[in-house]
């Protein structure tokens, strides 16, 4: 969380650093005390710094949605930033990322999530209808000058939380870069391990790059220093010197007459309004008389490090080297889930036998006796509706259940982990935790089989829309197309599962075929988009939730297979596990997500990083009972219900005709028709231009001649339908949920939206 005003008070004691580019530096000059020679990077802080740097490169944007960088842009910016450090003769020693946060930080974490939610609620209150403009931004110019010397992003662009999967996207990009061998996911907090490494690196010039003032309080080595990302600049461009401010905690404390900066930090944390001289006076008195007692000792627990804690420079291969490698590639939230069940999995004993915290606080680092809690990333959705994460809940439940069933916890506890599994995310307009009911073996088998069947039939449908032979610029069906189609299917199914009006065909098709996601023309991207409404943004977030839930399932199944091969915990590779792991191998990376955060083809990704625009409104209320998502696989050739859908059933995704975008749209018509047919959804029109809206999220109909009359009729129709289905919903809610993973999984706490 940082110490209030600590950086401001200590800035006069920092050294100004001017470091020349390696092309112009005098090789005969001795390395003095004002140069950075070795850098240790606080990964989470680095990811957020890069994100806000990218925001600042679009000063012409009018809102956060318009300015938001794509994950590909964020990854390229992170690599370019590190390249610039290296060009100024700075050796990067390690880039640490959190792989597990201690239990005592749960309150802090919940507070941060609630703060993000409050931001979103306030933003919507000021933009109740169309929060995003009609203009998609141009690609970022990732020059050295821009990344290091651009002014801070204006407040209008930082009024919303950062993108949900920022840190995993940066980790993924760095692992594929020349810096991949320096990236390390640690079984604790990154800043603690940054401090640990300075104790190993007893050389002058070992510097931590961070955005967190807490690093000034951690017990670093006497020669270690700290540089904050915001202070690093290139005022004269790439060939000019790198400038920064170097904080030396040990030297500063000595000049202030203190043993270290912890007393000063504690004074500021207790009273951030106190003057600097007063804080120094209090710190000296407290140090001499130990007045703070227990409160100060509690404060120190966050920063205490065992003096004899060993720390290897590299993570050596232990039993099951592949397991170690895969653990390092997990997303932080997924890593935390795994380490709650298997403390120390994939890490050398040196990293897990001794905890960075003091012994009395060690039990809080990994406490398997408490509930297994997963904190979901914060999605930008409509805060007045049910959380977008609900759409991916069946997939995540399958992933958790599969891991728990095949990899029993190695932690010493008498409680069944499956009975204390929970997720923390937005519930209404609050952050709340709820239990997740694990599936039994029969339900796991059924869910796995139905997921595989749905993906297979979607793949067949995509193949049937492709020309034979395919054009040389495209394969028959890309993985991005397949998983986008599945996300459409799962999202639409969630609406039918919860007896809500499903999205219209127009909305679904716009999500995957908007001009901004397929055109390489900048002019097209800035002139053809329509403003995003909150229903559009919410549908987009639901797609993200489904796709990320697939990612979670892929990472856990891949890890389970590696654990099986390495003999960890007697993991047996069941047929379900093998099939799922094989099927999900081609799931695209986060960098393949477009600006609208739905998967796009790799050939279009570079041109569509900032794609926006989802037009249309919600569809009509289903006119018959919706089947369960898992009980009926998607049909390759659904019976056409209109001439439009019939003619679209054989149109390829991309054809050599003069209008490939039209062909792609017609192909997606076929996919969406198949989804609607499978879920037995009937609407007033089977064309892609739905003219109806949901009662709760009414918008102007596209073709209605008498909007007020049609709206009244729809409300009456919806009311009658809800009355007819009341008994059916009651029976379904009362049935055992563990028997069917895609059945209604406790949506009772969701909002009515």
XYZ file of C-alpha atoms in Angstrom:
753
model
C 0.000 0.000 0.000
C 2.965 2.327 0.501
C 3.797 4.848 3.217
C 2.030 8.226 2.837
C 4.385 11.106 1.951
C 7.544 9.071 2.628
C 8.917 9.616 -0.882
C 8.138 13.337 -0.729
C 9.974 13.752 2.563
C 13.027 11.782 1.433
C 13.389 13.207 -2.091
C 15.841 15.940 -0.929
C 18.140 13.149 0.258
C 18.096 11.299 -3.096
C 20.965 11.437 -5.603
C 20.387 12.603 -9.159
C 21.637 9.999 -11.635
C 22.637 10.813 -15.211
C 23.548 7.646 -17.049
C 24.833 7.787 -20.607
C 23.790 5.541 -23.448
C 26.132 2.617 -24.053
C 26.936 4.009 -27.507
C 28.389 7.193 -26.050
C 29.597 6.171 -22.604
C 33.323 6.429 -21.896
C 34.480 2.884 -21.229
C 37.480 4.171 -19.269
C 35.328 5.954 -16.736
C 35.219 4.228 -13.366
C 31.871 3.116 -12.082
C 31.009 5.608 -9.355
C 28.373 5.657 -6.678
C 25.853 7.596 -8.756
C 25.342 4.998 -11.457
C 22.915 2.123 -11.642
C 24.792 -1.031 -12.537
C 22.395 -3.806 -11.576
C 18.613 -3.597 -11.450
C 16.051 -5.763 -9.672
C 12.533 -5.062 -10.902
C 9.322 -5.205 -8.872
C 7.126 -6.902 -11.506
C 3.584 -5.853 -10.468
C 4.656 -2.218 -10.105
C 6.380 -2.432 -13.482
C 3.212 -3.744 -15.153
C 1.116 -0.856 -13.819
C 3.774 1.680 -14.734
C 3.763 0.435 -18.320
C -0.037 0.526 -18.442
C -0.180 4.167 -17.385
C 2.656 5.015 -19.750
C 0.560 3.579 -22.572
C -2.453 5.596 -21.444
C -0.368 8.764 -21.542
C 0.488 8.102 -25.203
C -3.134 8.769 -26.188
C -3.701 12.260 -24.763
C -6.301 12.949 -27.450
C -8.566 10.181 -26.141
C -11.711 11.339 -24.410
C -12.315 8.457 -21.997
C -10.582 5.372 -20.563
C -12.238 2.989 -23.034
C -10.927 4.958 -25.983
C -7.433 5.213 -24.501
C -7.114 1.615 -23.269
C -4.078 -0.169 -24.773
C -4.339 -3.714 -26.029
C -2.498 -6.507 -24.254
C -0.198 -6.813 -27.233
C 0.716 -3.125 -26.975
C 1.324 -3.445 -23.236
C 3.613 -6.431 -23.807
C 5.596 -4.669 -26.529
C 5.896 -1.530 -24.397
C 7.229 -3.546 -21.446
C 9.898 -5.168 -23.592
C 10.864 -1.833 -25.186
C 11.196 -0.228 -21.739
C 13.609 -2.935 -20.595
C 15.539 -2.667 -23.859
C 16.140 0.987 -23.111
C 17.490 0.203 -19.646
C 19.936 -2.293 -21.108
C 21.080 0.197 -23.749
C 22.252 2.431 -20.891
C 24.479 -0.291 -19.444
C 22.094 -1.454 -16.731
C 22.143 -5.187 -16.050
C 18.728 -6.601 -15.169
C 19.199 -9.249 -12.470
C 15.626 -10.407 -11.932
C 11.978 -9.448 -12.478
C 9.843 -10.716 -9.599
C 6.073 -11.240 -9.625
C 3.731 -12.185 -6.782
C 2.847 -15.870 -6.843
C 1.137 -15.899 -3.476
C -0.046 -13.182 -1.104
C -0.212 -13.852 2.644
C -3.531 -14.351 4.358
C -3.132 -11.207 6.458
C -3.370 -9.155 3.253
C -6.863 -10.364 2.419
C -8.449 -7.295 3.976
C -6.128 -5.047 1.982
C -6.960 -6.948 -1.167
C -10.708 -6.724 -0.584
C -10.329 -3.002 0.061
C -8.537 -2.541 -3.265
C -11.231 -4.451 -5.118
C -13.932 -2.358 -3.456
C -12.043 0.789 -4.410
C -11.984 -0.378 -8.027
C -15.696 -1.076 -7.878
C -16.397 2.350 -6.423
C -14.496 3.895 -9.329
C -16.636 1.959 -11.787
C -19.879 2.908 -10.041
C -18.949 6.598 -10.019
C -17.909 6.454 -13.669
C -21.229 4.954 -14.696
C -23.129 7.555 -12.692
C -21.482 10.250 -14.838
C -21.866 8.247 -18.082
C -25.190 6.402 -17.714
C -25.828 5.679 -21.408
C -22.853 5.634 -23.775
C -19.530 5.662 -21.897
C -17.359 5.066 -24.957
C -17.055 7.314 -27.984
C -17.433 6.277 -31.605
C -13.742 6.674 -32.402
C -11.180 3.921 -31.969
C -7.638 5.137 -31.194
C -4.731 4.828 -33.575
C -1.891 2.384 -32.767
C 0.560 3.501 -30.119
C 3.956 4.870 -31.113
C 6.186 2.992 -28.683
C 9.305 5.158 -28.959
C 11.857 5.585 -26.194
C 10.960 9.237 -25.775
C 7.277 8.407 -25.416
C 7.765 5.564 -22.930
C 10.120 7.520 -20.669
C 9.372 11.191 -21.080
C 5.703 11.599 -22.006
C 3.641 13.584 -19.485
C 1.356 11.702 -17.135
C -2.002 10.581 -18.458
C -4.787 13.112 -17.845
C -7.196 12.277 -15.044
C -10.072 11.607 -17.446
C -8.144 8.581 -18.765
C -7.341 7.163 -15.332
C -10.872 7.354 -13.922
C -11.332 3.575 -14.306
C -9.239 0.658 -12.971
C -6.581 -0.904 -15.192
C -7.469 -3.767 -17.524
C -8.296 -7.024 -15.761
C -5.427 -9.217 -16.971
C -2.638 -6.640 -16.990
C -0.080 -8.489 -14.855
C -0.560 -11.921 -16.540
C -0.255 -10.227 -19.947
C 3.060 -8.609 -18.986
C 4.387 -11.892 -17.568
C 3.361 -13.707 -20.740
C 5.014 -11.103 -22.978
C 8.251 -11.112 -20.970
C 8.454 -14.912 -20.941
C 8.479 -14.827 -24.744
C 11.072 -12.035 -24.841
C 14.867 -12.091 -24.323
C 14.114 -11.392 -20.643
C 12.139 -14.586 -20.113
C 14.898 -16.257 -18.078
C 14.853 -13.327 -15.635
C 11.147 -13.534 -14.852
C 10.357 -15.316 -11.610
C 7.008 -15.972 -9.969
C 7.734 -16.296 -6.246
C 5.734 -18.009 -3.464
C 5.180 -14.703 -1.722
C 5.195 -10.971 -2.412
C 7.523 -9.635 -5.063
C 8.857 -6.746 -2.963
C 10.018 -9.130 -0.213
C 12.056 -11.123 -2.710
C 13.452 -7.945 -4.262
C 14.790 -7.087 -0.808
C 16.097 -10.631 -0.347
C 18.068 -10.479 -3.569
C 19.832 -7.292 -2.510
C 21.097 -9.195 0.513
C 22.576 -11.794 -1.814
C 23.957 -9.174 -4.164
C 26.440 -7.513 -1.805
C 27.800 -5.276 -4.555
C 27.635 -1.555 -4.948
C 25.010 -0.484 -7.399
C 22.342 -3.110 -6.725
C 19.144 -1.113 -7.317
C 15.460 -1.995 -6.972
C 13.128 -0.424 -9.511
C 9.658 -0.133 -8.053
C 6.605 2.046 -7.668
C 6.067 1.182 -4.003
C 7.544 3.273 -1.184
C 7.486 0.151 1.028
C 10.813 -0.836 -0.531
C 12.448 2.037 1.390
C 11.456 0.290 4.629
C 12.434 -3.291 3.784
C 15.813 -4.346 5.246
C 17.961 -4.038 2.135
C 21.699 -4.522 2.011
C 23.763 -1.521 3.093
C 24.778 -0.712 -0.491
C 21.347 -1.239 -2.055
C 19.337 1.613 -3.504
C 15.819 2.243 -4.739
C 14.624 4.020 -7.884
C 10.967 4.730 -8.572
C 9.615 4.167 -12.062
C 8.112 7.651 -12.223
C 11.551 9.225 -11.754
C 13.193 7.467 -14.723
C 13.246 9.625 -17.850
C 14.968 10.210 -21.194
C 14.640 13.962 -21.741
C 16.987 13.908 -24.753
C 15.648 10.765 -26.407
C 17.155 7.345 -26.998
C 20.711 8.558 -27.570
C 20.655 10.858 -24.565
C 21.378 10.031 -20.918
C 18.959 8.200 -18.653
C 18.030 10.337 -15.662
C 16.611 9.189 -12.342
C 16.634 9.769 -8.594
C 18.528 7.249 -6.478
C 17.316 6.659 -2.902
C 19.786 5.035 -0.498
C 17.786 3.933 2.571
C 20.779 3.018 4.740
C 22.702 6.229 4.016
C 19.580 8.368 4.416
C 18.734 6.820 7.778
C 22.281 7.425 8.968
C 22.155 11.077 7.922
C 18.878 11.462 9.857
C 20.346 9.887 12.967
C 18.162 6.768 12.758
C 19.155 3.078 12.661
C 16.839 2.578 9.686
C 13.755 4.160 8.121
C 11.203 1.889 9.780
C 10.559 4.233 12.726
C 10.020 7.172 10.388
C 7.697 5.117 8.178
C 5.701 3.975 11.198
C 5.278 7.573 12.393
C 4.030 8.644 8.957
C 1.654 5.718 8.735
C 0.164 6.600 12.124
C -0.115 10.308 11.317
C 0.422 11.216 7.677
C -0.323 14.901 8.385
C 2.590 15.328 10.783
C 5.516 17.425 9.616
C 8.793 15.828 8.632
C 10.801 17.317 11.513
C 8.168 16.202 13.992
C 8.228 12.669 12.575
C 12.028 12.580 12.851
C 11.836 13.726 16.461
C 9.212 11.092 17.303
C 11.193 8.392 15.517
C 14.350 9.196 17.483
C 12.499 9.180 20.788
C 10.693 5.946 19.908
C 13.941 4.293 18.870
C 15.570 5.230 22.133
C 12.659 4.411 24.431
C 10.881 1.729 22.386
C 7.593 3.507 23.075
C 5.601 2.066 20.207
C 5.746 -1.431 21.616
C 3.339 -3.931 20.138
C 1.988 -1.631 17.435
C 5.445 -1.099 16.004
C 6.238 -4.804 16.143
C 3.066 -5.573 14.205
C 4.098 -2.981 11.628
C 7.524 -4.604 11.244
C 6.046 -8.034 10.469
C 5.266 -6.882 6.949
C 8.924 -6.095 6.307
C 10.878 -8.557 8.468
C 13.262 -10.942 6.694
C 15.171 -13.801 8.281
C 18.871 -12.950 8.153
C 19.845 -16.489 7.180
C 17.156 -17.056 4.562
C 18.967 -18.550 1.529
C 18.126 -17.234 -1.894
C 19.445 -18.884 -5.058
C 20.256 -16.717 -8.062
C 18.380 -19.128 -10.303
C 15.572 -21.580 -9.786
C 17.294 -24.972 -10.179
C 15.587 -27.966 -11.681
C 14.230 -30.190 -8.947
C 12.151 -33.346 -9.186
C 9.838 -32.751 -12.088
C 11.652 -29.862 -13.733
C 8.693 -29.432 -16.068
C 6.469 -28.805 -13.056
C 8.841 -26.058 -11.892
C 8.750 -24.491 -15.331
C 4.957 -24.623 -15.578
C 4.496 -23.173 -12.092
C 6.606 -20.217 -13.221
C 4.248 -19.720 -16.186
C 1.025 -19.678 -14.175
C -0.977 -16.494 -13.847
C -0.542 -15.072 -10.313
C -4.137 -15.758 -9.227
C -3.939 -19.317 -10.560
C -0.571 -19.802 -8.867
C -2.139 -18.759 -5.595
C -4.896 -21.350 -5.964
C -2.328 -24.082 -6.622
C -0.037 -23.075 -3.744
C -2.906 -23.065 -1.270
C -3.315 -26.778 -2.017
C 0.349 -27.651 -2.621
C 2.631 -25.297 -0.670
C 6.008 -25.092 -2.340
C 5.017 -27.005 -5.484
C 7.676 -26.516 -8.137
C 9.951 -24.369 -5.947
C 13.348 -25.284 -4.495
C 13.384 -25.930 -0.729
C 15.418 -22.731 -0.272
C 12.386 -20.690 -1.316
C 9.861 -22.500 0.846
C 11.649 -23.888 3.905
C 12.087 -20.382 5.301
C 9.415 -17.761 4.920
C 10.385 -14.150 4.211
C 8.237 -13.083 7.157
C 9.265 -13.628 10.754
C 8.649 -17.048 12.263
C 5.661 -15.894 14.304
C 3.993 -14.695 11.113
C 5.038 -17.658 8.960
C 1.782 -19.524 9.412
C -0.001 -16.690 7.640
C 2.026 -17.141 4.473
C 0.378 -20.404 3.462
C -2.423 -21.494 5.746
C -4.154 -24.520 4.200
C -6.452 -24.973 7.187
C -8.408 -21.918 6.072
C -10.654 -21.780 3.051
C -9.189 -22.026 -0.426
C -10.002 -18.586 -1.807
C -9.599 -17.372 -5.380
C -9.622 -13.633 -5.981
C -10.886 -12.996 -9.501
C -9.422 -10.076 -11.471
C -11.610 -6.995 -11.596
C -13.580 -6.819 -14.846
C -14.998 -3.602 -16.265
C -18.657 -4.530 -16.597
C -22.006 -2.936 -15.785
C -22.026 -2.605 -11.958
C -25.837 -2.592 -11.870
C -26.071 -6.097 -13.338
C -24.921 -9.562 -12.341
C -21.147 -9.888 -12.445
C -19.743 -10.772 -15.850
C -17.754 -13.536 -14.148
C -20.998 -15.521 -13.789
C -20.858 -16.475 -17.464
C -17.617 -18.424 -16.916
C -18.542 -19.995 -13.573
C -19.295 -23.487 -14.980
C -15.869 -23.621 -16.625
C -14.074 -22.474 -13.496
C -16.031 -24.932 -11.350
C -14.951 -27.722 -13.688
C -11.322 -26.564 -13.476
C -11.306 -26.362 -9.672
C -13.095 -29.677 -9.284
C -10.787 -31.481 -11.689
C -7.693 -30.200 -9.899
C -9.060 -31.026 -6.454
C -10.130 -34.526 -7.473
C -6.898 -35.499 -9.235
C -4.446 -33.659 -7.022
C -5.412 -34.046 -3.352
C -4.009 -31.327 -1.136
C -0.601 -32.027 0.421
C -1.319 -29.507 3.166
C -1.903 -30.862 6.646
C -5.580 -30.302 7.348
C -8.550 -32.385 8.356
C -10.951 -30.314 6.281
C -11.857 -31.354 2.762
C -10.556 -28.570 0.464
C -13.557 -29.011 -1.813
C -15.868 -27.968 1.021
C -14.075 -24.660 1.584
C -13.422 -23.501 -1.977
C -14.593 -19.953 -2.604
C -14.289 -17.056 -5.051
C -14.127 -13.356 -4.260
C -15.459 -10.928 -6.852
C -18.150 -8.328 -7.399
C -21.573 -9.281 -6.093
C -23.992 -6.495 -6.863
C -22.280 -3.269 -5.797
C -20.047 -4.887 -3.203
C -17.056 -7.218 -3.152
C -18.083 -10.513 -1.578
C -16.917 -14.097 -1.172
C -19.088 -17.120 -1.927
C -18.534 -20.843 -1.713
C -18.103 -22.830 -4.915
C -19.695 -26.267 -4.840
C -17.224 -28.783 -6.182
C -18.418 -31.375 -8.690
C -18.427 -35.111 -8.114
C -16.691 -37.513 -10.492
C -19.770 -38.171 -12.592
C -20.413 -34.454 -12.997
C -16.770 -33.847 -13.931
C -16.964 -36.527 -16.620
C -20.244 -35.154 -17.938
C -18.976 -31.560 -17.987
C -15.727 -32.538 -19.694
C -17.503 -34.590 -22.341
C -19.987 -31.836 -23.101
C -17.321 -29.144 -23.275
C -15.299 -31.255 -25.705
C -18.411 -32.057 -27.724
C -19.399 -28.396 -27.976
C -15.898 -27.374 -29.074
C -15.832 -30.184 -31.636
C -19.152 -29.215 -33.171
C -18.189 -25.549 -33.222
C -14.982 -26.505 -34.982
C -16.968 -28.515 -37.521
C -19.314 -25.591 -38.089
C -16.376 -23.258 -38.656
C -14.812 -25.745 -41.070
C -18.057 -26.033 -43.013
C -18.066 -22.280 -43.608
C -14.517 -22.238 -44.947
C -13.822 -22.475 -48.694
C -12.160 -25.556 -50.109
C -9.326 -25.081 -50.778
C -8.903 -22.157 -48.375
C -7.308 -18.931 -49.556
C -3.529 -18.776 -49.059
C -3.908 -16.028 -46.446
C -6.061 -18.013 -44.061
C -6.422 -21.478 -42.607
C -9.763 -23.258 -42.568
C -10.550 -22.128 -39.028
C -8.218 -20.459 -36.551
C -8.130 -21.230 -32.830
C -9.122 -17.615 -32.216
C -12.308 -18.125 -34.234
C -13.100 -21.371 -32.420
C -12.767 -19.953 -28.916
C -14.547 -16.746 -29.824
C -17.407 -18.901 -31.067
C -17.361 -20.893 -27.840
C -17.389 -17.704 -25.782
C -20.456 -16.539 -27.732
C -22.090 -19.896 -27.069
C -21.327 -19.963 -23.329
C -22.323 -16.339 -22.818
C -25.634 -16.797 -24.627
C -26.236 -20.004 -22.671
C -25.779 -18.144 -19.390
C -28.668 -15.848 -20.300
C -30.923 -18.784 -21.095
C -29.783 -20.659 -17.975
C -30.832 -17.744 -15.790
C -34.061 -17.029 -17.711
C -32.795 -13.707 -18.968
C -33.337 -12.380 -22.492
C -30.291 -13.407 -24.534
C -28.200 -10.925 -26.520
C -29.440 -10.179 -30.000
C -27.767 -11.697 -33.025
C -26.664 -8.204 -34.003
C -24.902 -7.696 -30.673
C -23.158 -11.061 -30.848
C -22.045 -10.613 -34.426
C -20.811 -7.081 -33.789
C -18.653 -8.416 -30.979
C -16.664 -10.591 -33.386
C -16.992 -8.813 -36.743
C -16.883 -5.102 -35.955
C -14.921 -3.188 -38.622
C -12.307 -2.168 -36.062
C -11.343 -5.784 -35.410
C -10.836 -6.751 -39.012
C -9.699 -3.687 -40.883
C -6.102 -2.677 -41.200
C -7.112 0.764 -42.319
C -6.780 3.462 -39.717
C -9.428 5.549 -41.403
C -11.857 2.672 -41.247
C -11.137 2.147 -37.601
C -11.851 5.758 -36.738
C -14.966 6.281 -38.808
C -17.116 3.158 -38.762
C -17.367 2.330 -35.079
C -20.512 3.074 -33.142
C -20.488 4.216 -29.517
C -20.429 1.469 -26.908
C -23.329 1.313 -24.513
C -23.252 -0.370 -21.111
C -25.007 -3.510 -22.451
C -22.245 -3.731 -25.079
C -19.517 -3.364 -22.464
C -21.165 -5.921 -20.194
C -21.457 -8.462 -23.006
C -17.816 -7.830 -23.855
C -16.827 -8.454 -20.225
C -18.804 -11.713 -20.203
C -16.837 -12.855 -23.236
C -13.626 -12.038 -21.373
C -14.821 -14.025 -18.360
C -15.502 -17.114 -20.471
C -12.196 -16.872 -22.326
C -10.206 -16.395 -19.136
C -12.047 -19.283 -17.493
C -10.888 -21.418 -20.414
C -7.364 -20.162 -19.768
C -7.620 -21.205 -16.126
C -8.797 -24.658 -17.191
C -5.924 -24.962 -19.665
C -3.252 -23.969 -17.145
C -4.544 -26.358 -14.493
C -4.915 -29.327 -16.858
C -1.426 -28.722 -18.266
C 0.017 -28.601 -14.753
C -1.852 -31.760 -13.737
C -0.412 -33.644 -16.705
C 3.110 -32.502 -15.765
C 2.534 -33.512 -12.127
C 1.384 -36.925 -13.327
C 4.480 -37.441 -15.439
C 6.747 -36.293 -12.601
C 5.071 -38.428 -9.943
C 3.759 -35.575 -7.817
C 1.011 -36.586 -5.422
C 0.106 -39.749 -7.338
C -1.820 -37.761 -9.943
C -3.450 -40.210 -12.343
C -4.031 -38.973 -15.916
C -7.709 -39.783 -16.457
C -9.294 -39.805 -19.880
C -11.057 -36.516 -19.103
C -7.798 -34.846 -18.138
C -5.924 -36.071 -21.199
C -8.719 -35.039 -23.552
C -9.109 -31.564 -22.065
C -5.384 -30.905 -21.955
C -5.019 -31.951 -25.592
C -8.030 -29.951 -26.775
C -7.017 -26.700 -25.057
C -3.400 -26.642 -26.195
C -4.223 -24.183 -28.982
C -5.997 -21.678 -26.728
C -4.547 -18.291 -27.777
C -2.379 -16.157 -25.528
C -3.575 -12.959 -23.894
C -1.664 -10.972 -26.505
C -4.158 -12.270 -29.069
C -6.916 -10.338 -27.348
C -8.030 -7.292 -29.280
C -8.870 -3.908 -27.834
C -12.433 -5.070 -27.354
C -10.966 -7.961 -25.363
C -12.402 -10.700 -27.533
C -10.150 -13.077 -29.430
C -9.150 -11.999 -32.923
C -7.143 -13.793 -35.565
C -3.405 -13.451 -35.295
C -3.187 -11.921 -38.753
C -5.456 -9.109 -37.661
C -4.137 -8.619 -34.148
C -1.527 -6.047 -35.024
C -4.035 -3.955 -36.888
C -6.829 -4.284 -34.375
C -5.205 -3.771 -30.998
C -7.586 -1.002 -30.155
C -10.769 -2.343 -31.682
C -13.988 -1.086 -30.219
C -17.622 -0.933 -31.124
C -20.447 -3.313 -30.376
C -23.672 -2.294 -31.904
C -27.154 -3.567 -31.390
C -29.199 -4.291 -28.311
C -30.339 -7.260 -26.342
C -32.489 -9.801 -28.100
C -36.029 -10.926 -27.515
C -37.149 -13.114 -24.677
C -36.867 -16.833 -25.500
C -40.232 -18.290 -26.357
C -39.598 -21.776 -24.990
C -37.759 -23.386 -22.113
C -33.991 -23.172 -22.591
C -32.058 -26.430 -22.523
C -29.010 -26.866 -20.370
C -25.723 -25.909 -22.013
C -24.212 -29.293 -21.307
C -27.136 -31.409 -22.369
C -27.076 -30.654 -26.048
C -24.064 -30.140 -28.247
C -24.198 -27.476 -30.914
C -25.571 -28.701 -34.233
C -23.473 -28.200 -37.317
C -26.378 -27.636 -39.687
C -29.301 -26.116 -37.809
C -32.610 -25.946 -39.550
C -32.870 -22.502 -41.143
C -35.798 -20.414 -40.002
C -35.594 -17.763 -42.674
C -34.211 -17.280 -46.135
C -31.468 -15.085 -44.705
C -30.184 -17.742 -42.345
C -30.530 -20.423 -44.992
C -28.407 -18.551 -47.458
C -25.819 -17.785 -44.783
C -25.306 -21.404 -43.827
C -22.818 -22.057 -46.604
C -20.975 -18.739 -46.715
C -17.264 -19.058 -45.842
C -15.573 -17.053 -43.115
C -13.276 -15.513 -45.686
C -13.621 -15.810 -49.419
C -11.689 -14.483 -52.402
C -14.663 -12.291 -53.284
C -14.260 -8.495 -53.403
C -16.069 -8.191 -50.047
C -14.339 -10.507 -47.562
C -15.784 -8.645 -44.593
C -19.291 -9.364 -45.856
C -18.440 -13.035 -46.271
C -17.036 -13.148 -42.738
C -20.183 -11.559 -41.357
C -22.365 -14.086 -43.146
C -20.200 -16.902 -41.828
C -20.625 -15.631 -38.295
C -24.352 -15.470 -39.010
C -24.174 -19.223 -39.522
C -22.309 -19.731 -36.254
C -24.761 -17.592 -34.306
C -27.728 -19.314 -35.974
C -26.271 -22.633 -34.839
C -25.863 -21.343 -31.277
C -29.423 -20.039 -31.149
C -30.757 -23.286 -32.610
C -28.824 -25.385 -30.118
C -30.104 -23.376 -27.176
C -33.607 -23.469 -28.656
C -33.872 -19.698 -28.720
C -36.573 -18.270 -30.919
C -36.854 -14.590 -31.704
C -39.196 -12.397 -33.666
C -36.752 -12.397 -36.524
C -33.942 -14.799 -37.321
C -32.059 -12.200 -39.267
C -29.059 -10.484 -37.718
C -30.920 -7.216 -37.178
C -32.893 -7.813 -34.028
C -35.298 -5.002 -33.329
C -36.051 -5.761 -29.708
C -34.500 -5.017 -26.367
C -34.618 -6.368 -22.865
C -37.108 -4.815 -20.487
C -34.372 -3.912 -18.001
C -31.960 -2.465 -20.556
C -34.223 -0.911 -23.170
C -32.596 0.934 -26.017
C -33.939 2.459 -29.181
C -35.101 -0.354 -31.497
C -33.380 -0.485 -34.853
C -36.494 -0.869 -37.000
C -39.483 -0.369 -34.727
C -42.103 1.945 -36.177
C -43.861 2.542 -32.856
C -41.231 2.252 -30.107
C -43.504 2.974 -27.154
C -46.122 0.430 -28.215
C -43.591 -2.333 -28.977
C -41.826 -1.699 -25.665
C -45.083 -2.096 -23.745
C -45.865 -5.311 -25.581
C -42.443 -6.697 -24.815
C -42.799 -5.904 -21.130
C -46.167 -7.665 -20.983
C -44.782 -10.651 -22.873
C -41.785 -10.849 -20.551
C -44.032 -10.657 -17.455
C -46.256 -13.489 -18.719
C -43.233 -15.616 -19.529
C -41.714 -15.082 -16.086
C -44.972 -16.165 -14.459
C -45.080 -19.335 -16.565
C -41.503 -20.244 -15.697
C -41.657 -19.596 -11.952
C -42.454 -23.210 -11.122
C -39.828 -24.515 -13.521
C -37.122 -22.280 -12.017
C -38.054 -23.340 -8.490
C -37.729 -27.014 -9.377
C -34.422 -26.430 -11.124
C -32.961 -24.494 -8.188
C -34.031 -27.238 -5.789
C -32.390 -30.028 -7.786
C -28.890 -31.299 -6.866
C -26.425 -29.003 -8.603
C -23.423 -31.272 -8.441
C -24.973 -33.608 -10.988
C -24.651 -31.101 -13.811
C -21.857 -28.527 -13.931
C -23.584 -26.355 -16.489
C -26.826 -26.194 -14.556
C -27.697 -23.108 -12.577
C -24.814 -22.759 -10.094
C -26.297 -20.549 -7.390
C -27.077 -17.326 -9.171
C -29.497 -16.417 -6.416
C -27.200 -13.666 -5.201
C -26.867 -12.078 -8.612
C -28.509 -8.849 -9.570
C -31.645 -8.856 -11.582
C -29.806 -7.501 -14.606
